[in-house]
Amino acid sequence: MIIFTDATVAAGKVTILDQVSVAFAAGPPTVLIGPNGAGKTTMLRAAMGLVKLNSGAISCLSSARRAIVFQRPVMLRRSAAANIDYALARGEARTQRIEELLNLVGLAGFGDRPARRLSGGEQQRLALARALARDPAILFLDEPSASLDPASTKAIEDIIRAVSARGVKVVLSTHDLGQAKRLAGDVVLLHRGRVIEHAPASEFFAEPKTDQALRFMAGELLV
Amino acid sequence: MTGDTSALQLVLTGDPGLYAIVWLSLLVSLSAVACAAVIGVPLGALIALTRFPGREAIIVVLNALMGLPPVVAGLAIYLLLSRSGPLGSWGLLFTPAAMIIAQTVLVTPIIAALTRQTVEDLWLEYRDELAALDVGPIGRIATLIWDARFSLVTALLAGFGRAAAEVGAIMVVGGNINNFTRTMTTSIALETSKGDLPLAIGLGIILIMIIVMINALAWTARRAGERYAG
Amino acid sequence: MLNRRTLLTAALLSASIAFAPSAFAQDKSIIVASTTSTQDSGLFEYLLPLFKTKTGITVKVISQGTGQALDTGRRGDADVVFVHAKSAEEKFLSEGFGVKRHPVMYNDFVLIGPKSDPAGIKGGKDVAKALVAIKDKNASFISRGDKSGTHAAELALWKASNVDVEKETGGWYKAIGQGMGAALNTAGSSNAYVLSDRGSWINFKNKGDLGILVEGDKRMFNQYGVTLVNPAKHANVKKDLGQSFIDYLISPEGQKAIGDYKINGEQLFYPNAEDTGA
């Protein structure tokens, strides 16, 4: 659905993405892993069209609507319901859709609460609902549970599974290997802006092909 | 408002002249703030969100205009509205409308400059999110203004403070005509010149109390709004 | 909360309220540019309601210094000028800005000073002598310095005393560039002498240590004149309404009203419309 061809992004002399060629195909979630600074966030933002490439290309089915949830989503200074409403397209049955989405992310009854007064986990779920309000074919999630407790993390993962089951292509980044194992259909290992390995999850975790993947999974620092 | 009366007596006896003056002061200053907000808020937001050559210079000028001397603004509007000026045929000189125009000129830079700062700070925070949500330029401005609304109350209050406190501009373009363009501040200037210092200071105290009251109202509204909308 | 719609509504509403009076004002009101001394003396607050009852015309008074009031007339921003500096008024006429000047009334100037009277001029009848004494003693003198009628009269008196105050500015002679009340306030707080019209002085509330030291010299008489701004120069001038105001001022009824205006039993202005040379 999205194909990176030699995509390169640089900020000054630092290369953040280095000739990345990878394809995200329809199906179960794709999980980006790799140490901090590997280029996961930039890759997601580039796929979303928020980052200009220095060279290469990213192609996307024009009909595929994309949405993203940032690692620290910004809630508008309005109620939870109004945050979802903001992302809805014109002319939808708004009240009903808002209720559906709040239900989906487990925030039923929170609609009137000021979004910024919600807890971190609740805000993360509301951000998910807001992204889903755009009815995306592809959903990017940047470290969706980076600073959440296990219960909130589980809630998020359940939503991701439900969304994926509905046919939405999910691409998420994480540095939590457990999460990658629990969710991934395929795994992309990034290091220093390069794709080191891209394989189906079962294969990647059972028999990684590269030295870096082995070391990363063994808990070593990749420098 | 003549004779040996104190300002307190005027308040206690509900002096109609005093109330007319207070009403006109509020009408002029609040209208000026409203007009300045209609111009200044979108203008400030527009400058915050756009990049063009000369933008920095405009920001510097805007910030400098916050200190525009009222009498200079008044004089400029006077020359504009005078019968011998370009807009003389409108017949607005020495009317409350002229005073509103002059104060709008004074207040707009304050509101625009403070809005620019507030919206630009918020823009840094919202930028990615709004881009990801595919919001167009006008939608961005509207969203940022709406989400900055509680901070913008402070900008409006700063503008109101300037309008309510100034005498130089409205004296020149309003003419301090009894029962027509006389406000709290021009009355204070007049009573001072008549040597009735107790009445002048009394009127000054009433003016300060009104300004404090309006600030308290706005602050309460802001707090309540924040509680409900986060 | 102040959203854009309420702001817009408020703006339109207030604009309509504010513009409404100016639309109404087209009917029955005139603008008179006059001097701070007539304003501060309280004459207008007494006279204008009488005129309004009689004719239904509202008179809006802008009180400025005589020079500024004449300029307001020159620009066409007033319908009538009512000031007290004959030579300046005649210049105004000769430039074509006025139709005809009518003398209305006079009051007189008084020389005010502190009770301690460092120049020793109290009770004198010769104002020129008194001014020379002030100069010789280097006693402080506050001048309006605002091109007003009072300022013009003061300069004429210095000239009559052969004192060149231009040279003295900054020393004992201080020009403050403000109205009568401000000049009296300044003199009161700095133990200085000051020339005032009698009306402003009587109506002045902050007399403190000040008192009248010299009065009654013929050279201190202060003639007021009223002039209709020339409609040929400014088409917006409300010729008929302005003329009715002038007619009223110089009519026997208006003249009597002016003579009847008193503060604390003291008459402030002496009507003399019949004295066409004044």
XYZ file of C-alpha atoms in Angstrom:
731
model
C 0.000 0.000 0.000
C 2.974 2.249 0.650
C 6.289 1.789 -1.060
C 9.522 3.545 -0.070
C 12.078 3.677 -2.905
C 15.554 4.824 -1.903
C 13.927 7.387 0.402
C 16.532 9.659 1.976
C 15.947 12.350 4.567
C 18.724 14.538 5.929
C 18.819 17.426 8.355
C 21.998 19.348 7.673
C 24.843 16.833 7.622
C 22.954 14.192 9.571
C 21.255 11.535 7.498
C 18.089 10.428 9.244
C 16.769 8.043 6.606
C 19.382 6.528 4.337
C 18.094 5.129 1.033
C 15.237 3.259 2.595
C 13.389 0.883 0.320
C 10.553 -0.978 1.931
C 6.905 -1.773 1.263
C 4.014 -1.861 3.725
C 1.509 -4.328 2.352
C -2.090 -4.822 3.368
C -2.588 -7.274 6.181
C -1.634 -7.536 9.846
C 0.306 -4.700 11.535
C 3.822 -3.810 10.454
C 6.050 -3.013 13.414
C 9.133 -0.789 13.185
C 11.758 -1.568 15.785
C 15.204 -0.269 16.454
C 17.093 1.802 18.982
C 16.244 5.433 19.688
C 17.390 7.627 16.845
C 17.188 4.813 14.316
C 14.716 6.822 12.216
C 11.421 5.167 13.182
C 9.530 8.397 13.816
C 10.888 10.042 10.667
C 9.886 7.018 8.650
C 6.311 7.231 9.919
C 6.137 10.982 9.357
C 7.560 10.571 5.860
C 4.990 7.883 5.093
C 2.354 10.327 6.321
C 3.698 12.992 3.986
C 4.829 15.322 6.772
C 8.549 15.168 5.943
C 10.150 16.196 2.681
C 12.484 13.669 1.104
C 15.918 14.771 -0.027
C 15.894 12.039 -2.613
C 14.013 8.895 -3.494
C 10.264 8.504 -3.437
C 7.380 7.252 -1.408
C 4.346 6.115 -3.326
C 0.996 5.547 -1.859
C -2.295 4.457 -3.345
C -4.034 7.775 -3.834
C -7.282 6.353 -2.526
C -5.674 5.193 0.709
C -6.467 7.751 3.387
C -3.767 7.978 6.025
C -3.878 8.976 9.684
C -1.259 9.152 12.411
C -1.102 9.178 16.187
C 2.035 10.914 17.424
C 4.001 9.698 20.387
C 2.735 12.693 22.359
C -0.575 13.525 20.751
C -1.781 17.105 21.093
C -5.336 17.390 22.294
C -7.289 20.420 21.167
C -8.562 22.573 24.024
C -12.084 21.267 23.772
C -14.120 18.316 24.956
C -13.193 14.739 24.039
C -16.198 14.573 21.714
C -15.228 17.858 20.044
C -11.730 16.486 19.404
C -13.224 13.599 17.462
C -15.770 15.841 15.804
C -12.908 18.010 14.549
C -11.483 15.136 12.495
C -14.770 13.895 11.058
C -15.539 14.628 7.443
C -18.463 16.882 6.626
C -21.952 15.521 6.543
C -21.416 12.415 8.607
C -23.906 11.348 11.244
C -21.654 13.000 13.771
C -23.216 12.222 17.123
C -23.523 8.584 16.258
C -19.965 8.291 14.885
C -18.502 10.071 17.889
C -20.292 7.666 20.193
C -19.096 4.653 18.196
C -15.496 5.821 18.276
C -15.572 6.632 21.979
C -16.975 3.148 22.582
C -14.292 1.580 20.423
C -11.488 3.148 22.462
C -13.224 2.516 25.777
C -14.036 6.154 26.504
C -17.822 5.854 26.437
C -19.252 8.538 28.696
C -16.104 10.696 28.467
C -17.418 12.779 25.562
C -18.086 15.935 27.568
C -14.819 15.865 29.499
C -12.155 18.434 28.562
C -9.666 16.437 26.491
C -6.652 17.938 28.240
C -7.916 16.836 31.628
C -7.802 13.160 30.640
C -4.976 10.891 31.830
C -2.075 10.025 29.531
C -3.577 6.651 28.607
C -6.996 8.164 28.012
C -5.503 10.887 25.825
C -3.622 8.277 23.817
C -6.855 6.383 23.236
C -8.728 9.555 22.372
C -5.992 10.364 19.850
C -6.558 6.934 18.345
C -10.279 7.615 18.108
C -9.565 10.973 16.496
C -7.240 9.389 13.940
C -9.851 6.727 13.210
C -12.469 9.423 12.707
C -10.728 10.161 9.429
C -11.636 6.648 8.365
C -8.074 5.795 7.330
C -6.999 2.866 5.232
C -3.566 3.111 6.824
C -2.948 4.107 10.425
C 0.502 5.082 11.686
C 1.193 4.857 15.410
C 4.398 6.288 16.837
C 5.264 4.492 20.090
C 1.609 4.252 21.032
C 2.261 3.050 24.572
C 5.697 4.501 25.294
C 4.876 5.968 28.675
C 1.834 3.959 29.676
C 1.257 1.438 32.461
C 0.589 -2.216 31.516
C -3.208 -1.928 31.829
C -3.305 1.088 29.498
C -0.860 -0.624 27.157
C -3.116 -3.644 26.962
C -6.134 -1.440 26.244
C -4.255 0.203 23.371
C -3.088 -3.106 21.963
C -6.633 -4.482 22.076
C -7.825 -1.472 20.094
C -5.013 -1.951 17.575
C -6.044 -5.564 17.064
C -9.681 -4.601 16.666
C -8.815 -1.885 14.159
C -6.514 -4.203 12.235
C -9.218 -6.871 12.163
C -11.500 -4.363 10.428
C -9.025 -4.166 7.560
C -7.114 -1.041 8.507
C -3.411 -1.368 7.779
C -1.550 -0.470 10.990
C 2.109 0.567 10.948
C 3.510 1.198 14.395
C 6.874 1.861 15.914
C 7.932 0.592 19.287
C 11.071 -0.157 21.211
C 9.178 -2.745 23.253
C 10.104 -6.129 21.733
C 7.269 -7.797 23.611
C 4.793 -5.473 21.959
C 6.333 -6.204 18.580
C 5.928 -9.931 19.208
C 2.326 -9.508 20.349
C 1.171 -7.360 17.417
C 3.410 -7.721 14.401
C 2.559 -9.436 11.158
C 5.914 -8.323 9.831
C 8.853 -6.522 11.416
C 11.187 -3.837 10.099
C 14.451 -3.368 12.007
C 15.921 0.078 11.548
C 19.391 1.181 12.549
C 21.021 4.496 11.729
C 18.385 5.299 9.164
C 18.800 2.063 7.259
C 16.523 -0.951 7.003
C 18.609 -3.766 8.433
C 16.023 -6.480 8.133
C 12.425 -6.760 7.014
C 10.737 -10.147 7.570
C 7.489 -11.766 8.675
C 7.334 -11.688 12.477
C 7.512 -15.448 12.958
C 10.632 -15.624 10.821
C 12.261 -12.525 12.305
C 11.948 -13.638 15.902
C 12.746 -17.297 15.193
C 15.765 -16.884 12.960
C 16.977 -13.342 12.439
C 19.273 -13.079 9.466
C 21.521 -10.255 10.589
C 24.002 -9.844 13.324
C 22.378 -6.546 14.397
C 18.966 -8.180 14.770
C 20.430 -10.920 16.940
C 22.244 -8.422 19.122
C 19.235 -6.117 19.355
C 17.016 -8.967 20.486
C 19.628 -10.127 22.938
C 19.303 -6.696 24.556
C 22.646 -5.335 23.433
C 23.071 -1.690 22.595
C 23.403 -1.068 18.892
C 25.780 1.808 18.404
C -21.588 67.780 37.234
C -21.050 71.195 38.595
C -20.960 72.746 41.986
C -19.275 71.581 45.125
C -20.093 67.916 44.918
C -17.771 65.064 45.621
C -17.474 62.075 43.325
C -18.857 59.872 46.091
C -21.982 62.014 46.322
C -22.426 61.712 42.575
C -22.300 57.929 42.818
C -24.577 57.719 45.858
C -27.168 60.058 44.426
C -27.068 58.275 41.067
C -26.126 61.446 39.216
C -27.416 60.939 35.651
C -24.576 63.010 34.225
C -22.048 60.699 35.838
C -23.805 57.581 34.590
C -23.952 58.984 31.065
C -20.209 59.614 31.205
C -19.451 56.146 32.562
C -21.713 54.584 29.925
C -20.058 56.509 27.103
C -16.584 55.587 28.372
C -17.503 51.908 28.407
C -19.298 52.087 25.065
C -16.341 53.741 23.362
C -13.612 51.595 24.896
C -15.445 48.273 24.613
C -16.485 49.016 21.024
C -12.905 49.919 20.196
C -11.688 46.653 21.738
C -14.351 44.740 19.788
C -13.372 46.393 16.501
C -9.683 45.942 17.276
C -10.291 42.276 18.078
C -12.121 41.709 14.802
C -9.126 43.186 12.971
C -6.239 42.345 15.282
C -6.900 38.723 16.189
C -7.075 37.349 12.632
C -4.240 39.667 11.593
C -2.020 38.473 14.444
C -2.858 34.844 13.688
C -2.172 35.355 9.993
C 1.254 36.833 10.722
C 1.939 33.971 13.136
C 1.228 31.307 10.521
C 2.639 32.785 7.352
C 6.193 33.345 6.209
C 6.921 36.116 3.740
C 9.697 38.617 3.102
C 9.465 41.541 5.506
C 7.596 39.546 8.122
C 10.184 40.255 10.810
C 9.967 43.968 10.062
C 6.183 43.890 10.375
C 6.453 42.162 13.750
C 8.920 44.777 14.991
C 6.675 47.602 13.792
C 3.625 45.976 15.347
C 5.393 45.581 18.684
C 6.573 49.180 18.520
C 3.068 50.418 17.743
C 1.932 49.025 21.088
C 3.596 52.138 22.476
C 2.013 54.545 19.977
C 1.347 57.800 21.859
C -2.439 58.261 22.050
C -2.235 61.918 21.128
C -0.386 61.040 17.917
C -3.022 58.479 16.990
C -5.664 61.060 17.847
C -4.030 63.699 15.707
C -3.736 61.354 12.733
C -7.419 60.426 12.975
C -8.274 64.096 13.487
C -6.543 65.064 10.230
C -8.246 62.165 8.476
C -11.745 62.973 9.715
C -11.507 66.749 9.699
C -13.744 68.474 7.152
C -10.542 69.476 5.388
C -9.251 65.892 5.530
C -9.812 63.014 3.112
C -12.731 61.546 5.070
C -14.219 64.897 6.085
C -17.451 64.304 4.219
C -18.343 61.524 6.644
C -18.898 64.171 9.301
C -17.511 61.967 12.065
C -15.138 64.373 13.807
C -16.240 65.249 17.345
C -18.554 62.229 17.590
C -18.301 59.010 19.620
C -17.669 57.163 16.350
C -14.464 59.157 15.848
C -13.406 58.230 19.384
C -14.030 54.547 18.675
C -11.961 54.784 15.498
C -9.073 56.480 17.293
C -9.049 53.955 20.121
C -9.327 51.111 17.632
C -6.124 52.411 16.050
C -4.482 52.400 19.487
C -5.707 48.986 20.546
C -5.353 46.971 17.321
C -1.525 46.748 17.469
C -1.686 45.497 21.068
C -4.201 42.801 20.264
C -2.491 41.851 17.005
C 0.979 41.672 18.573
C -0.148 39.649 21.591
C -2.257 37.380 19.373
C 0.704 36.803 17.098
C 2.855 35.715 20.012
C 0.183 33.508 21.567
C -0.852 31.864 18.303
C 2.737 31.318 17.204
C 3.528 29.516 20.456
C 0.432 27.380 20.070
C 1.261 26.763 16.418
C 4.556 25.112 17.367
C 2.588 22.713 19.514
C -0.248 22.074 17.020
C 1.613 22.195 13.741
C 2.138 18.452 13.151
C -1.256 17.481 14.452
C -3.068 19.941 12.182
C -0.937 18.949 9.213
C -1.727 15.286 9.896
C -5.423 16.141 10.062
C -5.129 17.846 6.665
C -6.444 21.176 7.928
C -6.291 24.001 5.381
C -4.815 27.457 6.094
C -8.080 29.103 7.101
C -9.058 26.138 9.226
C -5.676 26.336 10.956
C -6.109 29.992 11.807
C -9.627 29.412 13.073
C -8.559 26.407 15.145
C -5.592 28.185 16.687
C -7.619 31.295 17.532
C -10.336 29.189 19.101
C -7.897 27.056 21.071
C -5.975 30.132 22.216
C -9.201 31.830 23.277
C -8.430 31.824 26.988
C -4.992 33.346 26.497
C -6.448 35.836 24.048
C -8.715 37.157 26.797
C -5.552 38.590 28.309
C -4.745 40.327 25.025
C -8.235 41.813 24.909
C -7.914 42.988 28.505
C -4.578 44.614 27.764
C -6.252 46.405 24.875
C -9.176 47.445 27.016
C -6.830 48.756 29.692
C -5.119 50.959 27.160
C -8.396 52.211 25.706
C -10.035 52.913 29.041
C -7.014 54.724 30.423
C -6.140 56.997 27.532
C -7.274 60.575 27.197
C -5.021 62.026 24.504
C -6.717 60.490 21.478
C -10.362 60.872 22.440
C -9.784 64.430 23.645
C -8.505 65.433 20.216
C -11.051 63.619 18.050
C -14.022 63.775 20.424
C -13.618 67.361 21.603
C -14.821 66.595 25.143
C -18.319 67.909 24.353
C -20.605 67.928 27.347
C -23.333 65.245 27.179
C -21.979 63.970 23.885
C -18.307 63.027 23.816
C -17.307 63.497 27.433
C -15.874 60.379 29.039
C -14.360 59.496 32.389
C -10.841 60.384 31.331
C -11.713 63.635 29.561
C -13.843 64.643 32.574
C -10.902 63.995 34.832
C -8.726 66.187 32.622
C -11.402 68.889 32.612
C -12.005 68.849 36.365
C -8.258 68.963 36.929
C -8.026 72.040 34.721
C -10.877 73.625 36.636
C -8.935 73.023 39.795
C -11.553 70.688 41.251
C -8.964 68.144 42.272
C -11.176 66.196 44.735
C -13.799 65.582 42.026
C -11.058 64.678 39.548
C -9.478 62.150 41.875
C -12.912 60.800 42.810
C -13.707 60.214 39.151
C -10.308 58.583 38.809
C -11.127 56.173 41.611
C -14.467 55.323 39.994
C -12.664 54.688 36.699
C -10.159 52.387 38.372
C -12.958 50.489 40.117
C -14.762 49.961 36.824
C -11.598 48.714 35.148
C -10.949 46.336 38.042
C -14.529 45.079 37.845
C -14.304 44.372 34.130
C -11.006 42.576 34.609
C -12.510 40.498 37.405
C -15.463 39.571 35.193
C -13.219 38.580 32.313
C -10.952 36.618 34.616
C -13.866 34.739 36.144
C -15.223 33.964 32.696
C -11.807 32.761 31.624
C -11.416 30.483 34.631
C -14.884 29.051 34.213
C -14.264 28.493 30.515
C -10.971 26.765 31.168
C -12.581 24.482 33.716
C -15.162 23.341 31.203
C -13.036 23.237 28.079
C -9.558 22.476 29.413
C -17.070 33.427 26.024
C -15.785 35.887 23.492
C -15.973 33.926 20.303
C -15.752 35.569 16.946
C -19.466 35.737 16.399
C -20.135 37.619 19.627
C -17.225 39.916 18.924
C -18.561 40.705 15.496
C -22.049 41.280 16.812
C -20.729 43.544 19.531
C -18.714 45.504 17.001
C -21.634 45.997 14.634
C -23.997 46.816 17.464
C -21.722 49.345 19.066
C -20.824 50.868 15.720
C -24.489 51.359 14.936
C -25.108 52.916 18.344
C -22.109 55.147 17.996
C -22.868 56.250 14.468
C -26.532 56.861 15.144
C -26.092 60.156 17.031
C -24.011 61.637 14.251
C -26.809 60.839 11.827
C -29.349 62.444 14.138
C -27.042 65.326 14.729
C -27.527 66.421 11.149
C -30.891 67.871 12.164
C -30.600 70.184 15.092
C -27.128 70.649 16.439
C -24.116 72.822 15.783
C -20.509 72.697 16.837
C -19.069 75.793 18.441
C -15.315 76.078 18.826
C -14.722 78.175 21.888
C -12.149 78.871 24.514
C -11.225 77.153 27.716
C -12.069 80.318 29.617
C -15.739 80.319 28.621
C -15.908 76.599 29.330
C -14.133 76.804 32.683
C -16.239 79.787 33.758
C -19.377 77.643 33.517
C -21.126 80.146 31.231
C -22.080 77.544 28.642
C -23.626 75.171 31.134
C -25.915 78.047 32.088
C -26.543 79.592 28.688
C -26.900 76.618 26.349
C -29.907 75.009 28.066
C -31.721 78.381 27.776
C -30.918 78.489 24.063
C -31.956 74.893 23.568
C -35.308 75.422 25.281
C -35.965 78.367 23.018
C -34.848 76.918 19.673
C -34.449 73.167 20.104
C -30.875 73.444 18.837
C -28.167 71.491 20.658
C -24.875 73.335 20.857
C -21.807 71.146 21.111
C -18.896 73.100 22.497
C -15.286 72.206 21.841
C -13.201 74.238 24.219
C -9.729 75.006 22.988
C -7.303 77.887 23.076
C -8.379 80.786 20.841
C -5.726 79.957 18.237
C -6.723 76.314 18.091
C -10.431 77.202 18.059
C -9.902 79.447 15.049
C -7.932 76.645 13.364
C -10.836 74.281 13.995
C -13.000 76.835 12.208
C -10.479 77.150 9.378
C -10.599 73.403 8.810
C -14.383 73.531 8.685
C -14.755 71.375 11.782
C -16.918 73.913 13.597
C -19.939 75.964 12.530
C -19.304 78.914 14.806
C -16.218 80.249 16.589
C -16.666 82.107 19.859
C -13.324 83.435 21.065
C -11.558 86.407 22.569
C -8.629 87.721 20.584
C -9.804 90.474 18.276
C -6.722 90.700 16.056
C -6.663 86.942 15.483
C -10.388 87.015 14.742
C -9.887 89.806 12.218
C -7.153 87.821 10.538
C -9.558 84.876 10.384
C -12.106 87.132 8.673
C -9.632 88.643 6.244
C -8.560 85.151 5.162
C -12.177 84.569 4.245
C -12.909 81.887 6.802
C -15.515 83.875 8.693
C -18.658 85.661 7.565
C -18.872 88.503 10.088
C -17.621 89.046 13.602
C -20.101 90.199 16.230
C -18.939 91.503 19.581
C -20.855 89.719 22.368
C -19.522 90.524 25.791
C -16.404 91.234 27.744
C -14.934 90.222 30.996
C -11.618 91.245 32.395
C -8.305 89.732 33.180
C -6.942 89.733 36.681
C -3.355 89.361 37.808
C -3.219 86.490 40.295
C -0.400 85.800 42.700
C 0.513 84.270 46.034
C -0.525 86.014 49.263
C 3.180 86.430 50.138
C 3.449 88.671 47.015
C 7.255 88.681 46.550
C 7.047 91.434 43.896
C 4.945 93.667 46.118
C 2.306 94.524 43.548
C -0.871 94.018 45.583
C -3.539 96.669 45.162
C -1.888 98.360 42.204
C -4.046 99.782 39.393
C -1.343 99.853 36.710
C -0.800 96.409 35.276
C 2.343 97.414 33.334
C 4.035 98.618 36.512
C 3.107 95.380 38.259
C 4.571 93.255 35.466
C 7.804 95.233 35.485
C 8.020 94.696 39.257
C 7.599 90.941 38.765
C 10.429 90.956 36.251
C 12.698 93.090 38.414
C 12.224 90.795 41.406
C 12.733 87.665 39.267
C 9.447 86.422 40.713
C 8.014 83.342 38.991
C 5.379 83.955 36.346
C 3.337 81.217 34.667
C 2.271 81.850 31.078
C -0.374 79.813 29.282
C 1.930 79.678 26.268
C -0.812 77.984 24.221
C -1.731 80.702 21.691
C -5.018 81.188 23.497
C -6.814 84.516 23.804
C -5.550 84.853 27.340
C -2.033 84.141 26.162
C -2.369 86.797 23.435
C -3.682 89.291 25.992
C -0.816 88.493 28.331
C 1.772 89.029 25.583
C 0.143 92.370 24.725
C 0.432 93.440 28.364
C 4.123 92.494 28.497
C 4.650 94.493 25.341
C 2.938 97.474 26.956
C 5.356 97.039 29.863
C 8.367 96.960 27.518
C 9.440 93.552 28.777
C 10.656 91.090 26.168
C 9.528 87.796 27.649
C 11.008 85.833 24.738
C 14.388 86.451 26.306
C 13.231 85.524 29.778
C 11.744 82.138 28.899
C 13.201 79.371 31.007
C 14.085 81.602 33.929
C 11.427 83.209 36.060
C 9.061 83.211 33.065
C 7.606 79.771 32.456
C 5.323 78.975 29.503
C 3.449 75.737 30.159
C 1.435 75.370 26.949
C -1.763 74.425 28.732
C -5.237 75.700 29.584
C -6.265 78.257 32.194
C -6.998 75.737 34.927
C -3.666 74.033 34.477
C -1.874 77.381 34.578
C -3.672 78.308 37.830
C -2.849 74.888 39.314
C 0.795 75.364 38.373
C 0.950 78.882 39.788
C -0.693 77.695 43.016
C 1.807 74.935 43.528
C 4.874 77.029 42.658
C 4.107 80.388 44.340
C 3.977 82.123 40.986
C 2.060 84.966 39.345
C -0.361 84.268 36.528
C -2.787 86.195 34.354
C -6.310 84.782 34.306
C -9.702 85.797 33.007
C -11.991 86.624 35.903
C -14.554 83.928 35.049
C -12.085 81.072 35.156
C -10.636 82.461 38.363
C -13.975 82.708 40.186
C -14.957 79.231 39.070
C -11.540 77.763 39.943
C -11.754 75.425 42.903
C -8.129 74.955 43.892
C -7.325 78.578 44.832
C -5.181 77.642 47.811
C -2.835 80.507 48.604
C -3.606 82.485 45.447
C -5.506 85.748 45.281
C -6.267 88.676 42.954
C -3.472 91.247 43.267
C -4.089 93.638 40.364
C -7.420 94.343 38.625
C -9.430 97.092 36.964
C -6.818 98.382 34.486
C -8.594 99.206 31.195
C -5.906 97.314 29.307
C -7.099 94.124 31.013
C -10.528 94.107 29.421
C -11.205 90.949 27.454
C -13.589 91.218 24.516
C -15.413 88.151 23.193
C -16.573 87.933 19.606
C -18.613 85.359 17.741
C -18.205 84.515 14.050
C -20.025 82.184 11.685
C -17.611 79.999 9.725
C -17.892 80.874 6.037
C -20.184 78.357 4.286
C -18.562 79.403 1.006
C -15.326 77.799 2.287
C -16.923 74.757 3.869
C -20.245 73.615 2.486
C -20.935 71.497 5.558
C -21.287 74.554 7.804
C -24.806 74.738 9.224
C -25.386 78.310 8.250
C -28.928 78.788 9.520
C -28.537 76.996 12.843
C -25.217 78.712 13.488
C -26.704 82.093 12.637
C -29.604 81.498 15.053
C -27.071 80.926 17.820
C -25.262 84.148 16.974
C -28.553 86.028 16.709
C -29.522 84.747 20.118
C -26.235 85.805 21.720
C -26.556 89.368 20.475
C -30.322 89.644 20.971
C -31.606 91.594 23.973
C -32.747 88.304 25.515
C -29.366 86.616 25.119
C -27.517 89.689 26.296
C -29.647 89.851 29.429
C -29.038 86.168 30.114
C -25.269 86.717 29.850
C -25.458 89.679 32.239
C -27.505 87.615 34.686
C -24.931 84.835 34.970
C -23.368 85.065 38.404
C -21.198 82.894 40.594
C -21.291 83.570 44.329
C -23.141 86.811 43.527
C -20.396 88.031 41.203
C -21.201 88.920 37.616
C -18.682 87.315 35.251
C -19.456 88.739 31.825
C -20.649 92.183 30.676
C -22.789 92.056 27.505
C -21.867 94.738 24.943
C -23.213 93.583 21.577
C -24.407 97.114 20.810
C -20.830 98.382 20.985
C -20.049 97.516 17.352
C -16.480 98.726 17.609
C -15.597 96.338 20.445
